[in-house]
Amino acid sequence: MSDEGIAAPEGAADIIDTDYTVGQDNIQAQVGPFGLDIHNPVFLISGLSIVALVFLTLALPDQAATFFGWLRPAITSTFDWVFLLAGDIFVVVALALIVTPLGSVRIGGQEATPDYSYSGWFAMLFAAGMGIGLMFYGVSEPISHFTTSLAEDAGSPDSWAPLAGAAGDEAEALRLGMAATIFHWGLHPWAIYAIVGLSLALFAYNKGLPLSIRSMFYPVFGDRVWGWTGHIIDTLAVFATLFGLATSLGFGAEQANAGLEFLFGVPVNDVSKVILITAITGVALISVIAGLDAGVKRLSEINMVLAALLLLFVIVIGPTAAILSGFFGNLVAYAEYLPALSNPFGRTDTNFSQGWTSFYWAWWISWSPFVGMFIARVSRGRTVREFVVCVLLIPSLVSVLWMTAFGGTAITMLSAGAQEIADASLELKLFTMLDELPLAAITSFIAIVLVIVFFVTSSDSGSLVIDTITAGGKIDAPLPQRVFWATFEGLVAIALLLGGGLGALQAASVSTGLPFTLVLLVGCYALIKGLMSEPRGSKT
């Protein structure tokens, strides 16, 4: 390992010869008992900008709510085609890497071996990727798409149904609703993560560059990535990561609070949400101090076990035959509707394509620096083909199974007369569905624990990634810096919740996702160019 914690390539690898030294622009200082090692100017610009945003949002909550309420629809309605087209490009590039000779390139050099087992690796990448989202939307999204597709006004300009809906046709409304849900949680989001994660891993472990977003653009900009070109890229990555995380933490707080009220009568208000975010951020700080292996890895594995048990319970106790047959039927429906759902031009279902899909793609893209860098950190030793298959295809299939089990069960209950599931708020739909099954108190409590632990692992992983970026690519920066960013993630989530609720969180995520979309499109070219220079073939 080098002084910065990055392992040198093992075996043949195309190392980039550059005069840049990791941390050469850093400011090192001692503040009391704490040491600092921060990149200038990325840390200062991003840190001060975020402090200013938090202050203004809390000082002017009414104005902030109005602004954020305007911002999200303004961006998603104007640039919806950009998000959808970019998402399609990411999927095509990722799938191409599986079937081309570039797939035989090994991350870390031809002799590198994996740092983690399959189980530990998969648990960490899945928990980081979309844990809170699956809990929040696992029931609510399939129900929403099903009911809007079935409604009499499906296909009208005011309808939120995907495509033209299937008014009055319950079977087709189910197929379309599940296909639309899988579209949002399948290949497209994981392709975004795969592109970013693979790019970072390649340029850090094979090319010998710092583990920072700017490094993946070296084939395009050359040594300019160490100047203001790179500073801007890394600062955008910090903003995107922080606001993408804040959005997810906001969803998690809303759902955990709703579950606590559902089970124990804990009131839902701004004070309770602030207390909850503060408490969970405190737990995340403990995980940060424990480190990657003892903190994130252990919590991720615990979460995977709990999530698997909850999923198995719903499959066994719920409509088992419908879930198992629905899994394959939903995959067929997804493949059938995918071309229309992913079409970026000439859409008439604007509420769906702009209000759902555009937001999701911006959210995934804003998460991509965080998830991508985290996946890169734990993926050394894998081949490109192995990486893409495990990061793209396997999590997509798990997402299909999860949505089929939870969403399909809820739709079956709704068709049998459980109207309360459809009537419940988004954050309560999961608990309302579980309430229709045996052992509801136990399963609902497990669901709350899952949301909280996903919250903790996301905060911990996010602080690790932001700290790496703002330390100039160093992965062993002083611990107080990670504590600083973990604390700030909670503060941003609190500020945006108080300054406009989930709408403000979504607006912040979308606003940072748009410029980073353009950054990642350039990154696709840089990734392919970087892979083409690498030696290919099996380990000797």
Coordinates of C-alpha atoms in Angstrom, one line a residue:
M1 CA 0.0 0.0 0.0
S2 CA 1.1 3.5 -0.7
D3 CA 1.2 6.3 1.8
E4 CA -2.3 7.3 0.8
G5 CA -3.7 3.8 1.2
I6 CA -4.0 3.0 -2.6
A7 CA -2.5 -0.3 -3.5
A8 CA -0.1 -0.3 -6.5
P9 CA -1.1 -2.3 -9.5
E10 CA -0.2 -6.0 -9.3
G11 CA 1.0 -7.4 -12.6
A12 CA 0.6 -5.7 -15.9
A13 CA -1.2 -2.4 -15.9
D14 CA -1.0 0.9 -17.9
I15 CA 0.2 3.4 -15.2
I16 CA -0.2 7.0 -16.2
D17 CA 3.0 9.0 -15.8
T18 CA 2.1 12.3 -14.2
D19 CA 4.0 14.7 -12.0
Y20 CA 1.1 15.2 -9.7
T21 CA 1.5 13.8 -6.2
V22 CA -1.6 12.9 -4.1
G23 CA -2.2 15.6 -1.6
Q24 CA 0.2 18.2 -3.1
D25 CA -2.4 20.9 -3.0
N26 CA -3.6 20.0 0.5
I27 CA -3.6 22.2 3.5
Q28 CA -2.3 20.4 6.6
A29 CA -2.9 21.9 10.0
Q30 CA -3.4 21.1 13.6
V31 CA -6.5 22.4 15.3
G32 CA -6.1 21.5 19.0
P33 CA -5.8 17.8 19.3
F34 CA -7.2 17.2 15.7
G35 CA -5.1 17.1 12.6
L36 CA -6.5 18.4 9.2
D37 CA -5.5 17.3 5.7
I38 CA -7.9 19.1 3.3
H39 CA -7.7 19.8 -0.4
N40 CA -7.5 23.4 -1.4
P41 CA -9.8 24.7 -2.8
V42 CA -12.3 21.9 -3.1
F43 CA -12.9 21.5 0.7
L44 CA -13.1 25.3 1.3
I45 CA -15.5 26.0 -1.6
S46 CA -17.8 23.1 -1.0
G47 CA -17.8 23.4 2.8
L48 CA -18.4 27.2 2.9
S49 CA -21.1 26.9 0.2
I50 CA -23.0 24.2 2.1
V51 CA -22.7 26.2 5.4
A52 CA -24.2 29.2 3.6
L53 CA -27.1 27.1 2.2
V54 CA -27.9 25.6 5.6
F55 CA -27.9 29.1 7.2
L56 CA -30.1 30.7 4.5
T57 CA -32.5 27.8 4.4
L58 CA -33.0 27.9 8.2
A59 CA -33.1 31.8 8.3
L60 CA -35.6 32.2 5.4
P61 CA -37.7 29.0 5.5
D62 CA -40.7 30.5 3.7
Q63 CA -38.6 31.8 0.8
A64 CA -36.6 28.6 0.7
A65 CA -39.8 26.5 0.5
T66 CA -41.1 28.7 -2.4
F67 CA -37.8 28.5 -4.3
F68 CA -37.4 24.7 -3.9
G69 CA -41.0 24.2 -4.8
W70 CA -40.3 26.0 -8.1
L71 CA -36.9 24.4 -8.8
R72 CA -37.6 20.7 -9.1
P73 CA -40.5 20.9 -11.7
A74 CA -38.6 23.6 -13.6
I75 CA -35.6 21.4 -14.1
T76 CA -37.4 18.0 -14.7
S77 CA -39.8 19.5 -17.2
T78 CA -37.1 21.4 -19.2
F79 CA -34.4 18.8 -19.2
D80 CA -36.3 15.5 -19.0
W81 CA -35.0 14.4 -22.3
V82 CA -31.4 15.0 -21.1
F83 CA -31.9 12.7 -18.1
L84 CA -33.6 10.0 -20.1
L85 CA -31.2 10.0 -23.0
A86 CA -28.2 9.9 -20.7
G87 CA -29.7 7.0 -18.7
D88 CA -30.0 5.0 -21.9
I89 CA -26.4 5.7 -22.9
F90 CA -25.2 4.5 -19.5
V91 CA -27.0 1.2 -19.9
V92 CA -25.7 0.6 -23.4
V93 CA -22.1 1.3 -22.4
A94 CA -22.4 -0.9 -19.3
L95 CA -23.9 -3.9 -21.2
A96 CA -21.3 -3.5 -24.0
L97 CA -18.5 -3.9 -21.4
I98 CA -19.8 -7.3 -20.5
V99 CA -19.7 -8.7 -24.0
T100 CA -16.5 -7.0 -25.4
P101 CA -12.9 -8.0 -24.8
L102 CA -12.6 -5.0 -22.5
G103 CA -14.5 -7.1 -19.9
S104 CA -11.3 -9.2 -19.2
V105 CA -9.4 -6.2 -17.8
R106 CA -8.8 -6.8 -14.1
I107 CA -9.1 -3.9 -11.6
G108 CA -5.8 -3.5 -9.8
G109 CA -3.7 -5.2 -12.4
Q110 CA -3.6 -8.7 -13.9
E111 CA -2.3 -10.3 -10.6
A112 CA -4.7 -8.5 -8.2
T113 CA -7.0 -10.5 -6.0
P114 CA -10.3 -9.4 -4.4
D115 CA -10.1 -7.7 -1.0
Y116 CA -13.6 -8.9 0.0
S117 CA -15.6 -12.1 -0.4
Y118 CA -18.7 -12.1 -2.7
S119 CA -21.1 -11.9 0.3
G120 CA -19.3 -9.0 1.9
W121 CA -18.8 -7.2 -1.4
F122 CA -22.4 -7.6 -2.5
A123 CA -23.8 -6.6 0.9
M124 CA -21.8 -3.3 0.9
L125 CA -22.6 -2.3 -2.7
F126 CA -26.3 -3.1 -2.4
A127 CA -26.8 -1.4 1.0
A128 CA -25.0 1.7 -0.3
G129 CA -26.9 1.6 -3.6
M130 CA -30.5 1.9 -2.8
G131 CA -31.5 0.4 0.6
I132 CA -33.6 3.3 1.9
G133 CA -35.3 3.7 -1.5
L134 CA -36.4 0.1 -1.7
M135 CA -38.0 0.4 1.7
F136 CA -39.7 3.7 0.9
Y137 CA -40.9 2.9 -2.6
G138 CA -41.3 -0.9 -2.4
V139 CA -45.0 -0.7 -1.8
S140 CA -45.8 2.9 -2.7
E141 CA -44.6 3.0 -6.2
P142 CA -46.2 -0.2 -7.6
I143 CA -49.5 0.8 -6.0
S144 CA -49.2 4.3 -7.5
H145 CA -48.5 3.2 -11.0
F146 CA -51.1 0.5 -10.8
T147 CA -53.9 2.7 -9.6
T148 CA -53.1 5.6 -12.0
S149 CA -52.9 3.1 -15.0
L150 CA -56.2 1.6 -14.0
A151 CA -58.1 4.9 -13.5
E152 CA -60.6 6.2 -16.0
D153 CA -58.5 9.2 -16.9
A154 CA -55.4 7.1 -17.7
G155 CA -53.8 8.6 -20.8
S156 CA -55.2 12.1 -20.3
P157 CA -52.9 15.1 -19.9
D158 CA -53.6 15.2 -16.2
S159 CA -52.9 11.6 -15.6
W160 CA -49.8 10.3 -13.8
A161 CA -50.1 6.9 -15.5
P162 CA -47.0 5.6 -17.3
L163 CA -47.4 5.7 -21.1
A164 CA -51.1 5.7 -22.0
G165 CA -52.1 3.6 -19.0
A166 CA -54.6 0.7 -19.2
A167 CA -57.9 2.2 -18.1
G168 CA -60.3 -0.5 -16.8
D169 CA -58.0 -3.4 -17.6
E170 CA -56.7 -4.6 -14.2
A171 CA -54.4 -7.3 -15.6
E172 CA -52.6 -4.9 -18.0
A173 CA -52.6 -2.1 -15.4
L174 CA -50.7 -4.5 -13.1
R175 CA -48.2 -5.4 -15.9
L176 CA -47.6 -1.8 -16.8
G177 CA -47.4 -0.6 -13.2
M178 CA -44.8 -3.3 -12.3
A179 CA -42.8 -2.7 -15.6
A180 CA -42.7 1.1 -14.8
T181 CA -41.5 0.4 -11.3
I182 CA -38.8 -2.0 -12.4
F183 CA -37.7 0.5 -15.0
H184 CA -36.9 2.9 -12.2
W185 CA -35.1 0.4 -10.0
G186 CA -33.5 -1.9 -12.6
L187 CA -30.8 -1.5 -15.2
H188 CA -30.7 2.3 -15.5
P189 CA -29.7 3.3 -11.9
W190 CA -27.3 0.4 -11.5
A191 CA -25.7 1.3 -14.9
I192 CA -25.0 4.8 -13.6
Y193 CA -23.3 3.4 -10.5
A194 CA -21.4 0.9 -12.6
I195 CA -20.0 3.5 -14.9
V196 CA -18.8 5.8 -12.1
G197 CA -17.5 3.0 -9.9
L198 CA -15.6 1.3 -12.7
S199 CA -14.1 4.6 -13.9
L200 CA -12.8 5.4 -10.4
A201 CA -11.5 2.0 -9.8
L202 CA -9.7 1.8 -13.1
F203 CA -7.9 5.2 -12.8
A204 CA -7.0 4.7 -9.1
Y205 CA -6.0 1.0 -9.0
N206 CA -4.7 0.5 -12.6
K207 CA -3.5 4.0 -13.7
G208 CA -2.0 5.0 -10.3
L209 CA -4.1 8.3 -10.0
P210 CA -5.7 9.6 -6.9
L211 CA -9.1 8.1 -5.9
S212 CA -11.1 11.2 -6.8
I213 CA -13.7 12.0 -9.4
R214 CA -11.3 14.2 -11.4
S215 CA -9.0 11.3 -12.1
M216 CA -11.5 9.6 -14.4
F217 CA -11.3 12.5 -16.8
Y218 CA -7.5 12.4 -17.3
P219 CA -7.8 10.9 -20.8
V220 CA -9.9 13.9 -21.8
F221 CA -8.2 16.8 -20.0
G222 CA -4.8 15.5 -19.2
D223 CA -2.9 17.3 -16.5
R224 CA -5.6 20.0 -16.4
V225 CA -7.5 17.8 -14.1
W226 CA -5.1 18.9 -11.3
G227 CA -6.1 22.5 -11.8
W228 CA -9.4 24.3 -11.9
T229 CA -11.0 21.9 -14.3
G230 CA -10.6 19.2 -11.7
H231 CA -11.5 21.5 -8.8
I232 CA -14.9 22.2 -10.5
I233 CA -15.5 18.5 -11.2
D234 CA -14.7 17.4 -7.6
T235 CA -16.8 20.3 -6.1
L236 CA -19.8 19.3 -8.3
A237 CA -19.3 15.7 -7.0
V238 CA -19.3 16.9 -3.4
F239 CA -22.5 18.9 -4.0
A240 CA -24.2 16.0 -5.8
T241 CA -23.2 13.5 -3.2
L242 CA -24.3 15.6 -0.2
F243 CA -27.7 16.5 -1.7
G244 CA -28.4 13.1 -3.0
L245 CA -27.6 11.6 0.4
A246 CA -29.7 14.3 2.1
T247 CA -32.7 13.3 -0.1
S248 CA -32.4 9.7 0.9
L249 CA -31.9 10.5 4.6
G250 CA -35.0 12.7 4.4
F251 CA -37.0 9.8 2.9
G252 CA -35.6 7.5 5.6
A253 CA -36.5 9.9 8.4
E254 CA -40.0 10.3 7.1
Q255 CA -40.6 6.6 6.9
A256 CA -38.9 5.7 10.2
N257 CA -41.0 8.4 11.9
A258 CA -44.2 7.2 10.3
G259 CA -43.4 3.6 11.4
L260 CA -42.7 4.7 15.0
E261 CA -46.1 6.5 15.0
F262 CA -47.8 3.5 13.5
L263 CA -46.4 1.1 16.1
F264 CA -45.9 3.2 19.2
G265 CA -47.9 6.4 18.7
V266 CA -44.8 8.6 18.4
P267 CA -46.0 11.9 16.9
V268 CA -44.9 12.9 13.4
N269 CA -43.8 16.6 13.3
D270 CA -40.7 18.6 12.5
V271 CA -39.3 18.2 16.0
S272 CA -39.6 14.4 15.9
K273 CA -37.9 14.3 12.5
V274 CA -35.1 16.5 13.7
I275 CA -34.6 14.3 16.8
L276 CA -34.6 11.2 14.7
I277 CA -32.1 12.5 12.1
T278 CA -29.9 13.7 15.0
A279 CA -30.0 10.4 16.8
I280 CA -29.3 8.3 13.7
T281 CA -26.5 10.7 12.6
G282 CA -25.0 10.0 16.1
V283 CA -25.1 6.3 15.4
A284 CA -23.5 6.9 12.0
L285 CA -20.7 8.8 13.7
I286 CA -20.0 5.7 15.9
S287 CA -19.8 3.6 12.6
V288 CA -17.5 6.3 11.1
I289 CA -15.1 6.0 14.0
A290 CA -15.2 2.2 13.8
G291 CA -13.9 2.3 10.2
L292 CA -14.9 0.6 6.9
D293 CA -14.5 -3.1 7.9
A294 CA -15.8 -2.8 11.4
G295 CA -18.5 -0.2 10.6
V296 CA -20.0 -0.2 7.2
K297 CA -19.2 -3.8 6.3
R298 CA -20.6 -5.2 9.5
L299 CA -23.8 -3.1 9.4
S300 CA -24.3 -3.8 5.7
E301 CA -24.1 -7.6 6.3
I302 CA -26.6 -7.2 9.2
N303 CA -28.9 -5.3 7.0
M304 CA -28.7 -7.8 4.2
V305 CA -29.7 -10.6 6.6
L306 CA -32.7 -8.6 8.0
A307 CA -33.8 -7.5 4.5
A308 CA -33.6 -11.2 3.3
L309 CA -35.7 -12.3 6.2
L310 CA -38.3 -9.7 5.6
L311 CA -38.4 -10.5 1.9
L312 CA -38.7 -14.2 2.6
F313 CA -41.5 -13.6 5.1
V314 CA -43.5 -11.6 2.6
I315 CA -43.0 -14.3 -0.1
V316 CA -43.9 -17.2 2.2
I317 CA -46.8 -15.6 4.1
G318 CA -48.1 -13.5 1.3
P319 CA -49.5 -14.7 -2.1
T320 CA -46.5 -17.0 -2.8
A321 CA -47.7 -18.4 -6.1
A322 CA -48.5 -14.9 -7.4
I323 CA -45.2 -13.5 -6.3
L324 CA -43.1 -16.3 -7.9
S325 CA -45.0 -16.3 -11.2
G326 CA -45.1 -12.5 -11.1
F327 CA -41.3 -12.3 -10.9
F328 CA -41.0 -13.9 -14.4
G329 CA -44.1 -12.2 -15.7
N330 CA -42.8 -8.8 -14.5
L331 CA -39.5 -9.3 -16.2
V332 CA -41.3 -10.0 -19.5
A333 CA -43.5 -6.9 -19.0
Y334 CA -40.3 -4.9 -18.2
A335 CA -38.6 -6.0 -21.4
E336 CA -41.8 -5.4 -23.4
Y337 CA -42.4 -1.8 -22.2
L338 CA -38.7 -0.8 -21.8
P339 CA -38.3 0.8 -25.2
A340 CA -41.3 3.0 -24.7
L341 CA -40.5 3.8 -21.1
S342 CA -36.9 4.8 -21.9
N343 CA -37.8 6.9 -24.9
P344 CA -36.6 10.5 -24.3
F345 CA -38.6 12.2 -27.0
G346 CA -42.2 12.9 -27.9
R347 CA -43.6 11.7 -24.7
T348 CA -47.3 12.4 -23.9
D349 CA -47.2 11.0 -20.3
T350 CA -45.3 14.1 -19.1
N351 CA -46.4 13.8 -15.5
F352 CA -44.9 10.3 -15.3
S353 CA -41.7 10.9 -17.4
Q354 CA -41.0 14.3 -15.8
G355 CA -42.4 13.8 -12.3
W356 CA -41.1 10.2 -11.8
T357 CA -38.4 9.2 -14.2
S358 CA -36.6 12.6 -14.6
F359 CA -36.5 12.9 -10.8
Y360 CA -35.2 9.4 -10.3
W361 CA -32.5 9.7 -12.9
A362 CA -31.3 13.0 -11.4
W363 CA -31.4 11.4 -7.9
W364 CA -29.4 8.3 -9.1
I365 CA -26.9 10.5 -10.8
S366 CA -26.5 12.8 -7.7
W367 CA -25.9 9.6 -5.7
S368 CA -23.4 8.2 -8.3
P369 CA -20.2 9.9 -6.9
F370 CA -21.0 8.4 -3.5
V371 CA -22.1 5.0 -4.6
G372 CA -19.5 4.8 -7.4
M373 CA -16.6 5.7 -5.2
F374 CA -17.7 3.4 -2.4
I375 CA -18.0 0.5 -4.9
A376 CA -14.6 1.4 -6.3
R377 CA -13.1 1.2 -2.8
V378 CA -14.3 -2.3 -2.3
S379 CA -14.0 -3.8 -5.8
R380 CA -10.2 -4.2 -6.3
G381 CA -9.3 -7.6 -7.8
R382 CA -12.5 -8.0 -9.9
T383 CA -12.5 -8.2 -13.6
V384 CA -14.5 -5.6 -15.5
R385 CA -17.0 -8.2 -16.7
E386 CA -17.3 -9.6 -13.1
F387 CA -17.7 -6.0 -11.8
V388 CA -20.5 -5.1 -14.3
V389 CA -22.4 -8.3 -14.0
C390 CA -22.4 -8.1 -10.2
V391 CA -23.1 -4.3 -10.0
L392 CA -25.6 -4.2 -12.9
L393 CA -27.4 -7.4 -13.4
I394 CA -27.6 -9.1 -10.0
P395 CA -28.8 -6.1 -8.0
S396 CA -31.4 -5.4 -10.8
L397 CA -32.8 -8.9 -10.4
V398 CA -32.9 -8.5 -6.6
S399 CA -34.8 -5.2 -7.1
V400 CA -37.3 -7.0 -9.4
L401 CA -37.9 -9.6 -6.8
W402 CA -38.2 -7.0 -4.0
M403 CA -40.7 -4.9 -5.9
T404 CA -42.6 -8.0 -7.1
A405 CA -42.9 -9.3 -3.5
F406 CA -43.8 -6.1 -1.7
G407 CA -45.6 -4.3 -4.5
G408 CA -47.3 -7.4 -5.9
T409 CA -48.6 -8.4 -2.4
A410 CA -49.9 -4.9 -1.8
I411 CA -51.8 -4.8 -5.2
T412 CA -53.2 -8.3 -4.5
M413 CA -54.5 -7.0 -1.2
L414 CA -55.9 -3.8 -2.8
S415 CA -57.7 -5.9 -5.4
A416 CA -59.2 -7.9 -2.5
G417 CA -60.6 -4.8 -0.9
A418 CA -57.7 -3.4 1.3
Q419 CA -58.3 0.2 0.1
E420 CA -56.5 1.5 3.2
I421 CA -53.1 0.6 1.5
A422 CA -53.9 2.9 -1.5
D423 CA -55.2 5.6 0.9
A424 CA -52.2 5.6 3.2
S425 CA -49.4 8.3 2.7
L426 CA -46.3 7.2 0.8
E427 CA -44.2 6.7 3.9
L428 CA -47.0 4.6 5.6
K429 CA -47.9 2.3 2.7
L430 CA -45.3 -0.4 3.7
F431 CA -46.5 -0.6 7.3
T432 CA -50.1 -0.6 6.1
M433 CA -49.4 -3.6 3.9
L434 CA -47.5 -5.4 6.6
D435 CA -50.4 -4.8 9.0
E436 CA -52.5 -7.1 6.7
L437 CA -50.1 -10.0 7.3
P438 CA -49.5 -12.0 10.5
L439 CA -46.9 -10.8 13.0
A440 CA -47.4 -7.2 11.9
A441 CA -45.8 -5.7 15.0
I442 CA -42.6 -7.7 14.5
T443 CA -42.2 -7.2 10.8
S444 CA -43.0 -3.5 11.0
F445 CA -40.4 -3.2 13.7
I446 CA -37.8 -5.0 11.5
A447 CA -38.8 -2.6 8.7
I448 CA -38.0 0.4 10.9
V449 CA -34.7 -1.1 12.0
L450 CA -33.9 -1.7 8.3
V451 CA -34.6 1.9 7.4
I452 CA -32.5 3.2 10.3
V453 CA -29.5 1.0 9.5
F454 CA -29.7 1.8 5.8
F455 CA -29.7 5.4 7.0
V456 CA -26.6 4.8 9.1
T457 CA -24.7 2.9 6.3
S458 CA -25.5 5.6 3.8
S459 CA -24.4 8.4 6.0
D460 CA -21.2 6.5 7.0
S461 CA -20.3 5.6 3.4
G462 CA -21.2 9.1 2.2
S463 CA -18.9 10.8 4.7
L464 CA -16.1 8.4 3.6
V465 CA -16.5 9.3 0.0
I466 CA -16.9 13.1 0.5
D467 CA -13.9 13.1 2.8
T468 CA -11.8 11.3 0.1
I469 CA -12.8 13.8 -2.5
T470 CA -12.2 16.8 -0.3
A471 CA -8.8 15.4 0.9
G472 CA -7.5 15.3 -2.7
G473 CA -7.9 11.6 -3.2
K474 CA -6.4 10.4 0.1
I475 CA -8.3 7.5 1.7
D476 CA -6.6 7.8 5.0
A477 CA -7.3 11.4 5.9
P478 CA -7.7 12.3 9.6
L479 CA -10.8 10.9 11.2
P480 CA -12.2 14.3 12.3
Q481 CA -12.8 15.2 8.7
R482 CA -15.1 12.2 8.2
V483 CA -16.8 13.1 11.4
F484 CA -17.3 16.7 10.0
W485 CA -19.0 15.4 6.8
A486 CA -21.1 12.8 8.6
T487 CA -22.4 15.6 10.9
F488 CA -23.0 17.9 8.0
E489 CA -25.0 15.3 6.1
G490 CA -27.5 15.3 9.0
L491 CA -27.5 19.1 9.2
V492 CA -28.3 19.5 5.5
A493 CA -31.1 16.9 5.7
I494 CA -32.6 18.8 8.7
A495 CA -32.2 22.2 7.1
L496 CA -33.9 21.1 3.8
L497 CA -36.7 19.3 5.6
L498 CA -37.5 22.4 7.7
G499 CA -37.1 24.6 4.6
G500 CA -39.5 22.8 2.3
G501 CA -39.9 19.2 3.3
L502 CA -39.2 16.3 0.9
G503 CA -39.8 18.7 -2.0
A504 CA -36.8 20.7 -1.0
L505 CA -34.7 17.6 -0.7
Q506 CA -35.8 16.4 -4.1
A507 CA -35.1 19.9 -5.7
A508 CA -31.6 20.0 -4.3
S509 CA -30.9 16.5 -5.6
V510 CA -32.2 17.3 -9.1
S511 CA -30.3 20.6 -9.3
T512 CA -27.0 18.9 -8.7
G513 CA -27.9 15.9 -10.8
L514 CA -28.3 18.0 -14.0
P515 CA -24.7 19.3 -14.3
F516 CA -23.3 16.0 -13.1
T517 CA -25.2 14.2 -15.9
L518 CA -23.1 16.1 -18.5
V519 CA -19.9 15.3 -16.5
L520 CA -20.7 11.6 -16.5
L521 CA -21.4 11.5 -20.3
V522 CA -17.9 12.7 -20.8
G523 CA -16.8 10.1 -18.3
C524 CA -18.1 7.3 -20.5
Y525 CA -15.7 8.3 -23.2
A526 CA -12.8 8.5 -20.7
L527 CA -13.6 5.1 -19.3
I528 CA -13.6 3.4 -22.7
K529 CA -10.4 5.1 -23.7
G530 CA -8.8 4.1 -20.4
L531 CA -9.8 0.5 -20.7
M532 CA -8.5 0.2 -24.3
S533 CA -5.0 0.9 -23.0
E534 CA -5.1 -1.8 -20.4
P535 CA -3.7 -5.3 -20.8
R536 CA -6.4 -7.9 -21.1
G537 CA -6.7 -11.6 -20.2
S538 CA -6.8 -13.9 -17.3
K539 CA -4.3 -13.9 -14.4
T540 CA -1.2 -15.8 -14.9

